[in-house]
mmCIF file of C-alpha atoms and ligand atoms in Angstrom:
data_model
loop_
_atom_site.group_PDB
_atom_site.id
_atom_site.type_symbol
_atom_site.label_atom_id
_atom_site.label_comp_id
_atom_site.label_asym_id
_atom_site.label_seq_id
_atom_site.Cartn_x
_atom_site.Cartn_y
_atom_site.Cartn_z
ATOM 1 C CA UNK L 1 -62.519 -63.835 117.629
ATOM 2 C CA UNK L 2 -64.712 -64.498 120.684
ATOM 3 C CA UNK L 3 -63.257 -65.090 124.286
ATOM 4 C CA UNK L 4 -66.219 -67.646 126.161
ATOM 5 C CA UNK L 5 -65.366 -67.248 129.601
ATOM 6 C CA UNK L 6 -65.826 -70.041 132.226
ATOM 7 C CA UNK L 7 -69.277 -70.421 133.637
ATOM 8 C CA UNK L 8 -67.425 -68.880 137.509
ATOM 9 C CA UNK L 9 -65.735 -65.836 135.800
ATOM 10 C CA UNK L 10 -65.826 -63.081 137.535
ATOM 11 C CA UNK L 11 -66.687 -59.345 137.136
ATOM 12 C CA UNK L 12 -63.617 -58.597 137.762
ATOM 13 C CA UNK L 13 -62.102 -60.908 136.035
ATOM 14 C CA UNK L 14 -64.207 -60.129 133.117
ATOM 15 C CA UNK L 15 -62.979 -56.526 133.644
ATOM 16 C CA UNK L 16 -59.649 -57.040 133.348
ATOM 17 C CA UNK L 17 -60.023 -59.125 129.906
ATOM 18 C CA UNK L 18 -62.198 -56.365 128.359
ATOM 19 C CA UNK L 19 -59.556 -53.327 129.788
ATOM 20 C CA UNK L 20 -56.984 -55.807 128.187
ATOM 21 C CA UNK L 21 -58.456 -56.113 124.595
ATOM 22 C CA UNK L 22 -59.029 -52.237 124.578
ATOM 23 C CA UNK L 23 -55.654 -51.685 125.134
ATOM 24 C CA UNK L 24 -54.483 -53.424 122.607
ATOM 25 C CA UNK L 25 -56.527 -51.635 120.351
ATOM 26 C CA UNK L 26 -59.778 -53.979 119.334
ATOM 27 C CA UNK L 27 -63.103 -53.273 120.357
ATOM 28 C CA UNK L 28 -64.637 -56.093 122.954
ATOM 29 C CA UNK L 29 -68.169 -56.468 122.801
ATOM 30 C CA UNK L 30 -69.855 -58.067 125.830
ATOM 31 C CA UNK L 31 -72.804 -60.938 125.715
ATOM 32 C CA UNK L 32 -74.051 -61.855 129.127
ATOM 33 C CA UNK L 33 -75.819 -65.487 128.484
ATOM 34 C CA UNK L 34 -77.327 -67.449 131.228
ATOM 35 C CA UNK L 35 -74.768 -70.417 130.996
ATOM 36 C CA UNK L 36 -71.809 -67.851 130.658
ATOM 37 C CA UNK L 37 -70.592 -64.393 129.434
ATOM 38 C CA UNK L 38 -69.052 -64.107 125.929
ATOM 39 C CA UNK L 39 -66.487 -61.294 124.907
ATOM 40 C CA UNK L 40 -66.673 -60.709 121.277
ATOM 41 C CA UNK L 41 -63.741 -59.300 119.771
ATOM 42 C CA UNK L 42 -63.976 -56.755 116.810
ATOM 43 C CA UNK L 43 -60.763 -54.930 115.161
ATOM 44 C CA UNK L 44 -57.370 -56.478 113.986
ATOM 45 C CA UNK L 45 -57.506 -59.858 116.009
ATOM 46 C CA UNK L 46 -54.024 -60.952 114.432
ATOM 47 C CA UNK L 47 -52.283 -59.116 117.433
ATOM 48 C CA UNK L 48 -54.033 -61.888 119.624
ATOM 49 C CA UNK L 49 -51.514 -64.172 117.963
ATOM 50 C CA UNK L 50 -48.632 -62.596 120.165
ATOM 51 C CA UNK L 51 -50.941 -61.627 122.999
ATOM 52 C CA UNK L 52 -52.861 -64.523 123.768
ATOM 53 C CA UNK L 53 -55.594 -64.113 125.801
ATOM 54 C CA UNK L 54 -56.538 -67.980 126.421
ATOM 55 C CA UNK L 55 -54.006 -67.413 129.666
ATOM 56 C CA UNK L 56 -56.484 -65.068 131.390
ATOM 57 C CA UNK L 57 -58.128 -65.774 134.517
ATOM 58 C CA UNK L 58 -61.592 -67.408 133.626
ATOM 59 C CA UNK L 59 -60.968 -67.653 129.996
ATOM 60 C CA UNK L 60 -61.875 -71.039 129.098
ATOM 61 C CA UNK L 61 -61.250 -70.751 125.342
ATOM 62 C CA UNK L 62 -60.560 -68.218 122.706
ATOM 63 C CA UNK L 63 -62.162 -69.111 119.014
ATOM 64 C CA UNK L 64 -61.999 -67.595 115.268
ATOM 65 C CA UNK L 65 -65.581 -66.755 114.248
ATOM 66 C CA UNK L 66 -65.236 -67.848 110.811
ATOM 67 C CA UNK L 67 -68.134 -66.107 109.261
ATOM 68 C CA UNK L 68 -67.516 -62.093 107.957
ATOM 69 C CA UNK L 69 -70.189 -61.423 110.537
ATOM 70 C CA UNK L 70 -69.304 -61.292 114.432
ATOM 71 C CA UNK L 71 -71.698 -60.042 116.307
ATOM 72 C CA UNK L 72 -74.464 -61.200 114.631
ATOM 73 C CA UNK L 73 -73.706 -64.754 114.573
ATOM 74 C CA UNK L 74 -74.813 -68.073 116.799
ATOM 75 C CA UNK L 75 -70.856 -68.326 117.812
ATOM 76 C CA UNK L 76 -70.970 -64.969 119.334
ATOM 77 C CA UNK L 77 -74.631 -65.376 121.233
ATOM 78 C CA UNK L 78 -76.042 -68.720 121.694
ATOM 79 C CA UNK L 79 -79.093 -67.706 123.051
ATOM 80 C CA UNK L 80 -81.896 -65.986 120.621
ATOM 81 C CA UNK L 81 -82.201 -62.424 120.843
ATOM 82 C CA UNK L 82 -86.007 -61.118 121.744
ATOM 83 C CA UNK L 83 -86.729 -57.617 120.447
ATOM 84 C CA UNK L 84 -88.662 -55.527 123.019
ATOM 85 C CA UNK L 85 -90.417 -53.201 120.160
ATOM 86 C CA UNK L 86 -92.393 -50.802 122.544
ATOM 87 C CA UNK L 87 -93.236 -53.825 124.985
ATOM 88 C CA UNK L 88 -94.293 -55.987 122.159
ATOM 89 C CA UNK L 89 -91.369 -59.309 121.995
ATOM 90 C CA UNK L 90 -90.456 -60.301 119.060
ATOM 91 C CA UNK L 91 -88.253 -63.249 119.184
ATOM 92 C CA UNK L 92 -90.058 -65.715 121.763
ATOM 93 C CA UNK L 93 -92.256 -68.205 121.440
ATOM 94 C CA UNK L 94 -94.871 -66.315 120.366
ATOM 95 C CA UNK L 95 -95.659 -65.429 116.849
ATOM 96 C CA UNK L 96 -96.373 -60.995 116.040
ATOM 97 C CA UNK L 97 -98.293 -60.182 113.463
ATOM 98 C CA UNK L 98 -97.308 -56.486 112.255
ATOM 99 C CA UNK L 99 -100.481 -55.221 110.562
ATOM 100 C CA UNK L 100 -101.544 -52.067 108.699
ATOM 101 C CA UNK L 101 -101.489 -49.977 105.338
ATOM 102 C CA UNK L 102 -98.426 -49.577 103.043
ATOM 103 C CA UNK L 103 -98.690 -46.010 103.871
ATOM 104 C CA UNK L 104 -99.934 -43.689 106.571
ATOM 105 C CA UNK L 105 -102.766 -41.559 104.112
ATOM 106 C CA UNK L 106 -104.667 -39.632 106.531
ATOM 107 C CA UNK L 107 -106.185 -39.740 110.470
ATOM 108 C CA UNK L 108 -109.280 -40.901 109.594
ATOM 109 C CA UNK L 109 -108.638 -43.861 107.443
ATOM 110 C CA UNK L 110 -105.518 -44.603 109.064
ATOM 111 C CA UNK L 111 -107.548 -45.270 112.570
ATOM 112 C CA UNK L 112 -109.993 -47.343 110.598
ATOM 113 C CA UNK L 113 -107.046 -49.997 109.792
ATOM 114 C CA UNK L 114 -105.965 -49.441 112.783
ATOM 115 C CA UNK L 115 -108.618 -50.241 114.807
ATOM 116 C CA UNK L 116 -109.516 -53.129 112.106
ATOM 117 C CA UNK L 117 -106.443 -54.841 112.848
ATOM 118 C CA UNK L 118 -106.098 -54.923 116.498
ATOM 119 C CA UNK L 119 -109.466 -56.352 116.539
ATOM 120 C CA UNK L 120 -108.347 -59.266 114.647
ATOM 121 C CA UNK L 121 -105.100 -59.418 116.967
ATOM 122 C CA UNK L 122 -102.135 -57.879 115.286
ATOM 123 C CA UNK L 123 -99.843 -56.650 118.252
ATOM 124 C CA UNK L 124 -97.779 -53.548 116.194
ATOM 125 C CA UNK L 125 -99.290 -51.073 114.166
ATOM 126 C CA UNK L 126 -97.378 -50.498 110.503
ATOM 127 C CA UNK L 127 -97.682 -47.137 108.694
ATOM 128 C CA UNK L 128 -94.951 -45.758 105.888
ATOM 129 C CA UNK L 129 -94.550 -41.696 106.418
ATOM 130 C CA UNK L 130 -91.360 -41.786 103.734
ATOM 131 C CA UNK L 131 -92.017 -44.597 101.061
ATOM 132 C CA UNK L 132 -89.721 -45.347 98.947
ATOM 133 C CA UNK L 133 -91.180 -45.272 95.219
ATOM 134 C CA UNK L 134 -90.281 -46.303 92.193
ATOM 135 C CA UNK L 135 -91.875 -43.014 90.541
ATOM 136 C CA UNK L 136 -91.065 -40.044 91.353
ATOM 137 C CA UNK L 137 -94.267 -39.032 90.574
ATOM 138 C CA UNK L 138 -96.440 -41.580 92.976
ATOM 139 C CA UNK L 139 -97.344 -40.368 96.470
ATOM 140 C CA UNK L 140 -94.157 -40.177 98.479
ATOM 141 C CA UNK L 141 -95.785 -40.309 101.922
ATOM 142 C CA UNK L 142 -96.496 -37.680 104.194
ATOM 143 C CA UNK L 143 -93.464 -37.602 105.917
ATOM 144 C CA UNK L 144 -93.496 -35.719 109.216
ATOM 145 C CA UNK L 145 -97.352 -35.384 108.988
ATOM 146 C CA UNK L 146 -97.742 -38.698 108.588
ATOM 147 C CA UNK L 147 -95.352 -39.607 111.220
ATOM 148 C CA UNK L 148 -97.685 -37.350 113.699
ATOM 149 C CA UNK L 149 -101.193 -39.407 112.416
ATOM 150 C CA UNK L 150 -99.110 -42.595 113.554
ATOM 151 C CA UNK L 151 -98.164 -41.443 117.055
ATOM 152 C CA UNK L 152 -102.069 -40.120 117.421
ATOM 153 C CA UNK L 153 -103.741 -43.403 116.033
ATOM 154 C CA UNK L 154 -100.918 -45.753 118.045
ATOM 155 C CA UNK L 155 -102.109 -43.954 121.105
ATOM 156 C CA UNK L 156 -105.629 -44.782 120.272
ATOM 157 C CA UNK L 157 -105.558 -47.434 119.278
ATOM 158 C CA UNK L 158 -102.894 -49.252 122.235
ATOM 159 C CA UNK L 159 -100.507 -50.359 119.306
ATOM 160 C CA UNK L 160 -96.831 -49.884 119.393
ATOM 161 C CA UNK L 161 -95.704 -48.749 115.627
ATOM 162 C CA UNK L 162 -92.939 -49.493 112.811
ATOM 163 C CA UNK L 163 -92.449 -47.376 110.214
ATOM 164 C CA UNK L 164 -89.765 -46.607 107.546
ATOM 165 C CA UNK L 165 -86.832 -44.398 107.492
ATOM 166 C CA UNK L 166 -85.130 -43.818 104.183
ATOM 167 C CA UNK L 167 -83.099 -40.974 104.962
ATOM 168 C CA UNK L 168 -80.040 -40.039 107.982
ATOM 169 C CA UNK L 169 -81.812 -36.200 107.839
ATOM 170 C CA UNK L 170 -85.457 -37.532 109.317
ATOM 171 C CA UNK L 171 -83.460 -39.663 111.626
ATOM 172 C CA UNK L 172 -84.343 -38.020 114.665
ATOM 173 C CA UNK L 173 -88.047 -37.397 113.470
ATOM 174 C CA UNK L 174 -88.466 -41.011 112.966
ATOM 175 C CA UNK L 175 -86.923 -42.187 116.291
ATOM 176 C CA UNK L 176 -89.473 -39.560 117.997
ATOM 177 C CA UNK L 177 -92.796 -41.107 116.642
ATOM 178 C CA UNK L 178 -92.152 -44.831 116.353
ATOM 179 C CA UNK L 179 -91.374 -47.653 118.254
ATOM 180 C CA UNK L 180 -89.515 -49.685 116.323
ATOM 181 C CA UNK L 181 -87.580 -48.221 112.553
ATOM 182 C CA UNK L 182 -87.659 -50.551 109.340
ATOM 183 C CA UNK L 183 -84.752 -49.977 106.871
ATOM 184 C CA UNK L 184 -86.503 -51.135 104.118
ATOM 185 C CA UNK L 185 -84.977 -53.485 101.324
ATOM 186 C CA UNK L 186 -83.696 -50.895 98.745
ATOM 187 C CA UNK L 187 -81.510 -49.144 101.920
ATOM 188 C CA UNK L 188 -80.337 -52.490 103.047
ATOM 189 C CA UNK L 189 -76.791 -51.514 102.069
ATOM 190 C CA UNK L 190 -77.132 -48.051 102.604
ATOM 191 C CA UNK L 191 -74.342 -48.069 105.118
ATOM 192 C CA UNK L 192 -73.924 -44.646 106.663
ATOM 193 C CA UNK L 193 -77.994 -44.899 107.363
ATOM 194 C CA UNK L 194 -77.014 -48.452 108.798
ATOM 195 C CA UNK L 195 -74.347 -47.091 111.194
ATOM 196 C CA UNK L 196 -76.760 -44.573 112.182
ATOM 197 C CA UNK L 197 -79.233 -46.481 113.452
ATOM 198 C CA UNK L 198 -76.552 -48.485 114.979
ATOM 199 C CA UNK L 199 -76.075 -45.319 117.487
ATOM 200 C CA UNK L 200 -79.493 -45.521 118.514
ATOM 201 C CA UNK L 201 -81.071 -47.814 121.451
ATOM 202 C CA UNK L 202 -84.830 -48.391 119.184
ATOM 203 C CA UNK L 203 -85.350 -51.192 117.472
ATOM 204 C CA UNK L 204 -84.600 -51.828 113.857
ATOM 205 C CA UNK L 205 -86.486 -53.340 111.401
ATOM 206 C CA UNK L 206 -84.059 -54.727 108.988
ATOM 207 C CA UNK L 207 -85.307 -56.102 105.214
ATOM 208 C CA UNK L 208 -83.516 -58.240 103.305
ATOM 209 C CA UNK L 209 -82.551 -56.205 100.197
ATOM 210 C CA UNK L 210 -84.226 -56.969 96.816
ATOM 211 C CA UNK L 211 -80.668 -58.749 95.271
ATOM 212 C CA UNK L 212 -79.077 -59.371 98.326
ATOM 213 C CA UNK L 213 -77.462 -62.638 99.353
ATOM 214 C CA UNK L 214 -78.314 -63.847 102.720
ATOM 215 C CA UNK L 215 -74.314 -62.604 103.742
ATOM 216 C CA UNK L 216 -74.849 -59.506 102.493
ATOM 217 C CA UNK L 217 -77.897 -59.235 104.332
ATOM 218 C CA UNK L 218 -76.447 -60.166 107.537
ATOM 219 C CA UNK L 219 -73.540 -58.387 107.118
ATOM 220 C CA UNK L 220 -75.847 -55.294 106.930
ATOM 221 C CA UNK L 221 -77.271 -56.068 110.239
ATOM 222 C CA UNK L 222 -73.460 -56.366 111.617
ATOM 223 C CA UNK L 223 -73.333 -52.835 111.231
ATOM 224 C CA UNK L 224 -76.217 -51.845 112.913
ATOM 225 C CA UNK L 225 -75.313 -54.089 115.813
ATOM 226 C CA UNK L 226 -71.499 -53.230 115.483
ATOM 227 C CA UNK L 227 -72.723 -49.530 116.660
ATOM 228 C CA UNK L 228 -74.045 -51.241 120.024
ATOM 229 C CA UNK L 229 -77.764 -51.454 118.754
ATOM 230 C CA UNK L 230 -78.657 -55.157 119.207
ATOM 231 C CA UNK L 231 -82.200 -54.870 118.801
ATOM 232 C CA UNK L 232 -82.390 -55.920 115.504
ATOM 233 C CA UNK L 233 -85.568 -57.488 113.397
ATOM 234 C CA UNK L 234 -84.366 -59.444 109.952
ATOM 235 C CA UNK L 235 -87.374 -59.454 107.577
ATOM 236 C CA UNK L 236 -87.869 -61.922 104.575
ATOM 237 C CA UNK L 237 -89.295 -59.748 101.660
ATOM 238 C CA UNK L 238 -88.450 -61.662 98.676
ATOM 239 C CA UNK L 239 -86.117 -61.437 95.964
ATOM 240 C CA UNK L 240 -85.674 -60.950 92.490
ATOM 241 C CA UNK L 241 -85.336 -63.907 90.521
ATOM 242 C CA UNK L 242 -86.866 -64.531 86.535
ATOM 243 C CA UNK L 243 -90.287 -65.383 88.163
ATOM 244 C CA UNK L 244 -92.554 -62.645 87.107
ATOM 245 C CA UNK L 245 -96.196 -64.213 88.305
ATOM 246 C CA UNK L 246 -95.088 -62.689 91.955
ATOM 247 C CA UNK L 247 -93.977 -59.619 92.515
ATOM 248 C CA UNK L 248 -90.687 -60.836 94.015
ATOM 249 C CA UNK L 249 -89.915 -64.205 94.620
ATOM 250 C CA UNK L 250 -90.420 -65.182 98.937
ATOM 251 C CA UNK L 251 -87.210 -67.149 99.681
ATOM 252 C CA UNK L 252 -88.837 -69.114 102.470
ATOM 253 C CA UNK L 253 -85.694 -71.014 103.178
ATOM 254 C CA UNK L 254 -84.008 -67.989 103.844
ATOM 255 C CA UNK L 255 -85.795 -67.828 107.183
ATOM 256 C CA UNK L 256 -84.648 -71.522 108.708
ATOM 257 C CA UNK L 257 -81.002 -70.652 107.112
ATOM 258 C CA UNK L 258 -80.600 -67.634 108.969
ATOM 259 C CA UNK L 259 -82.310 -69.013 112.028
ATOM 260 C CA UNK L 260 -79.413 -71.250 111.856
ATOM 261 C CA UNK L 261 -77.044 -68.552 111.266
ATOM 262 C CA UNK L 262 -77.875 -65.766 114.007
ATOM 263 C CA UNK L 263 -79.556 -64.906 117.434
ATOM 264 C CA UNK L 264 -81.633 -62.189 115.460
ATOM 265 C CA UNK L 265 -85.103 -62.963 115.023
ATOM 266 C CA UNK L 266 -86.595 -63.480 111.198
ATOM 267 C CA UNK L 267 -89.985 -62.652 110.340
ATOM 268 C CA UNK L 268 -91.390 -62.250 106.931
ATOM 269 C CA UNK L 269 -93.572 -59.917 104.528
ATOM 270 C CA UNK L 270 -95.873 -61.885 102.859
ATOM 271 C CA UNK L 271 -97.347 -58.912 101.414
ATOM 272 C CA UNK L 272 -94.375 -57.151 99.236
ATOM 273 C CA UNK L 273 -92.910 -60.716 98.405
ATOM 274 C CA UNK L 274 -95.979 -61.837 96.648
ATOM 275 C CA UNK L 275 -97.426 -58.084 95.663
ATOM 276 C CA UNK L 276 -101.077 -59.574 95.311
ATOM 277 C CA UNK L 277 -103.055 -60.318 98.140
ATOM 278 C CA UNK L 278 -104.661 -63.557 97.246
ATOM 279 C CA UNK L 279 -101.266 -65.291 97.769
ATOM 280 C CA UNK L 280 -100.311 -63.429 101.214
ATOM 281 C CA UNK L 281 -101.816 -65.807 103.512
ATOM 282 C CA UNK L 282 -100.704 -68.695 101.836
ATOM 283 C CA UNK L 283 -97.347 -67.415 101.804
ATOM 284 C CA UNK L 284 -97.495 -66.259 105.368
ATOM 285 C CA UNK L 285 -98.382 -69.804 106.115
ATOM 286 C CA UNK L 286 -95.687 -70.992 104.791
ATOM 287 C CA UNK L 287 -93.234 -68.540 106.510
ATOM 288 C CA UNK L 288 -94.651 -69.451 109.959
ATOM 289 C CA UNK L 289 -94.208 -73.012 109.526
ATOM 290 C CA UNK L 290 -90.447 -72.824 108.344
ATOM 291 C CA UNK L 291 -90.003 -71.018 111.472
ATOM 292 C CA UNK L 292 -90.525 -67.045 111.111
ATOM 293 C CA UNK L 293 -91.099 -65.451 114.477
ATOM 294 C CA UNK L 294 -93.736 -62.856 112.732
ATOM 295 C CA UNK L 295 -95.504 -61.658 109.447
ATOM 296 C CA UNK L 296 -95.638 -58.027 108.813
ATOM 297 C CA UNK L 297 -98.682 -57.562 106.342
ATOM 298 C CA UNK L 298 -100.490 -54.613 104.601
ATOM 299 C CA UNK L 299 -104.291 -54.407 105.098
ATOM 300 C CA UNK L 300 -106.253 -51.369 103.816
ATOM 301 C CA UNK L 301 -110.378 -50.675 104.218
ATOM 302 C CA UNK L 302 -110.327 -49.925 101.140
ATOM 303 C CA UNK L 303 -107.519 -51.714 98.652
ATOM 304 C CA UNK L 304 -109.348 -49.683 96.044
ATOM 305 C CA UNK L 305 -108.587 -46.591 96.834
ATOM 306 C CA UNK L 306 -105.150 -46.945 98.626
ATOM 307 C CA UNK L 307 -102.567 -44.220 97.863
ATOM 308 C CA UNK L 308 -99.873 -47.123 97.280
ATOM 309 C CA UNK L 309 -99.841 -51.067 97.450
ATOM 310 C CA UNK L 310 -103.579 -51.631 97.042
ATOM 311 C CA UNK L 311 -103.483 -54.516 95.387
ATOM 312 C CA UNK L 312 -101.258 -56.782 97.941
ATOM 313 C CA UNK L 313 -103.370 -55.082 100.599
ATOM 314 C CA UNK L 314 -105.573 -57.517 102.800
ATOM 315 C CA UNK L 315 -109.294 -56.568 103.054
ATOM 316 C CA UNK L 316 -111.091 -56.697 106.761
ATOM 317 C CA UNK L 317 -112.030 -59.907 106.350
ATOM 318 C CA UNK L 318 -109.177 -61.713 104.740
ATOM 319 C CA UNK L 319 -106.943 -60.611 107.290
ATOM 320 C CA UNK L 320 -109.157 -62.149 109.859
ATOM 321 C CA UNK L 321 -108.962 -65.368 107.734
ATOM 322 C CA UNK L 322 -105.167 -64.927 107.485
ATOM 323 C CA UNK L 323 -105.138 -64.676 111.551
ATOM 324 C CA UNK L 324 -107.168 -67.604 111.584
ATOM 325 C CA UNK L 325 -104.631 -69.533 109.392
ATOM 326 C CA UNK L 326 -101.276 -68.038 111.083
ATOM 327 C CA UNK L 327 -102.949 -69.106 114.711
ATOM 328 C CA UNK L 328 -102.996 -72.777 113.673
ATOM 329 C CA UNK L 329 -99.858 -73.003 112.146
ATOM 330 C CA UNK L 330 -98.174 -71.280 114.799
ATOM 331 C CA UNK L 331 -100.103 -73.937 117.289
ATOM 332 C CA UNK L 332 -98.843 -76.736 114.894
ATOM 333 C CA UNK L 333 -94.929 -76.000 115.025
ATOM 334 C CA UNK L 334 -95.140 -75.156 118.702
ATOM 335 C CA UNK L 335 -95.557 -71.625 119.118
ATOM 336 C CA UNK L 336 -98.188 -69.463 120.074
ATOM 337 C CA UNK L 337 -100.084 -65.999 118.718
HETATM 338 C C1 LIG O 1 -92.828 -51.301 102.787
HETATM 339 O O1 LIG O 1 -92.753 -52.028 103.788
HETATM 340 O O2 LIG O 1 -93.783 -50.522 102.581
HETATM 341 C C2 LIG O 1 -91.773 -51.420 101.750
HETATM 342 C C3 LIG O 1 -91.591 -50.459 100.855
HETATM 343 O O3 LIG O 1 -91.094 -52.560 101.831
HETATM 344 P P1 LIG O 1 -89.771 -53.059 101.043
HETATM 345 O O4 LIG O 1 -88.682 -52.163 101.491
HETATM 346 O O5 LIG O 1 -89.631 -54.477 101.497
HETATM 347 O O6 LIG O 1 -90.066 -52.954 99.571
HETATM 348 MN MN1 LIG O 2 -95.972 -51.268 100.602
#
């Protein structure tokens, strides 16, 4: 249920509704717009049936949000949500390219990227300390070490960070070092870890999981932002379909469906939804131009010799192309890099 309040409410009118819906046991959630302030409603809304709320002072109208999700939906915030991911926006008319290696390997090589991709004009800094592997015996990240490389090189370089946390016990590690967290796509539904994040005030990083229906997906980020963290980043990764050319298969209308959906902003991975790097840029493209406020792509010095995801990594130069590519787009649907 969500209470839209007339445009002259006042704070104390706006009080009284949200001291009202506590006491009847639901939980309101607040959404200051510029046009007007929405209460959304979360808990057992049938009691609103004998309570109604539509008779409060500057309630203009009380309505069902008919999707499962609440909070993350258009009903509950009209206006889009921009992501402040350590001073970086994500979200507004710009387009942010989130550049690096899959994972964080060591100082040297990692400041190489780094400084690599900055030059060609990626504004956040990607780096995987826990990666989440499909062997147990392929390199599994270097977890707190890595986590300190990333702070160092960030620093150096003047690029805030995202990296991945797979586990509630690094939780506070994580939140330490980085500037925005990614739930990658096999935690998607790893609720608990969801909630968790939820508690905190960083941004999150949210992929789609690899068989997860768009609902499921944002249903995922309703917990996060059910917690009180609304700084949430949805990220396109592709699916798994029968296609085996690709890695997974990049549902590009994913990203205008949820843009129709929810506030959140959508950007995309090129990189893990294709898995080889000759189609990233394409792809990316593509993602752009049905509306993704970002990319987040892998690029490694040397593909080669990269301790995981070499071969979807960009090299030096193709990431400049891909920059080249994304900047046009962007110019051609109205936005800006
Ligand atoms: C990653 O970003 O390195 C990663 C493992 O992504 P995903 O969770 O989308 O597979
Ligand atoms: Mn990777």
């Amino acid at each position: 249920m969500i209470i839209v309040l007339r445009p002259e409410a006042t704070e104390k009118q706006i009080r009284h509704i949200v001291d009202k819906v506590k006491k009847l046991g639901l939980k309101p959630m607040v959404s200051k717009g510029i046009e007007r302030t929405i209460i959304g409603v979360i808990g057992k809304e049938d009691i609103l049936r004998v309570q109604p709320l539509e008779v409060f002072p500057g309630v203009e109208k009380v309505m069902p949000v008919l999707a499962p999700y609440k909070l993350v939906s258009k009903d509950f915030k009209p206006e889009k949500t921009i992501v402040d991911a350590g001073g970086v926006k994500i979200g507004g008319k710009k387009v942010v390219v989130i550049a690096g290696p899959c994972a964080v390997e060591n100082h040297q090589t990692f400041l190489k990227i780094a400084k690599i991709v900055k030059k060609a004009g990626a504004s956040l800094l990607r780096g995987g300390a826990f990666k989440p592997r499909t062997s147990p015996y392929s390199f599994q990240g270097l977890g707190e070490k890595g986590l300190k490389i990333l702070r160092e090189v960030s620093k150096e370089v003047a690029l805030p960070t995202v990296t991945e946390l797979m586990d509630i016990r690094d939780i506070d590690v994580v939140e330490r070092y980085t500037d925005m967290i990614q739930i990658g796509a096999r935690n998607m539904q790893n609720f608990n870890l969801l909630k968790e994040v939820g508690l905190l005030k960083k941004p999150v990083m949210l992929k789609r999981g690899l068989m997860s229906t768009i609902e499921e997906w944002l249903m995922s980020a309703e917990y996060i932002l059910s917690n009180g963290n609304f700084n949430v980043v949805l990220c396109e990764r592709g699916i798994r379909t029968f296609e085996k050319t690709t890695r997974f298969t990049f549902d590009v209308s994913a990203i205008p469906v949820v843009k129709n959906l929810t506030h959140l902003p959508v950007i995309a991975d090129p990189s893990h939804a294709t898995g080889k790097w000759g189609l990233v840029a394409p792809v990316g493209a593509a993602a752009i131009a049905a509306g993704a406020d970002g990319l987040i792509v892998e690029v490694h010095s040397t593909p080669e010799e990269a301790l995981s995801d070499g071969v979807q990594s960009l090299m030096p130069a193709n990431f400049n192309s891909l920059m080249a590519n994304v900047t046009s787009v962007a110019r051609a649907v109205g936005r800006s890099i």
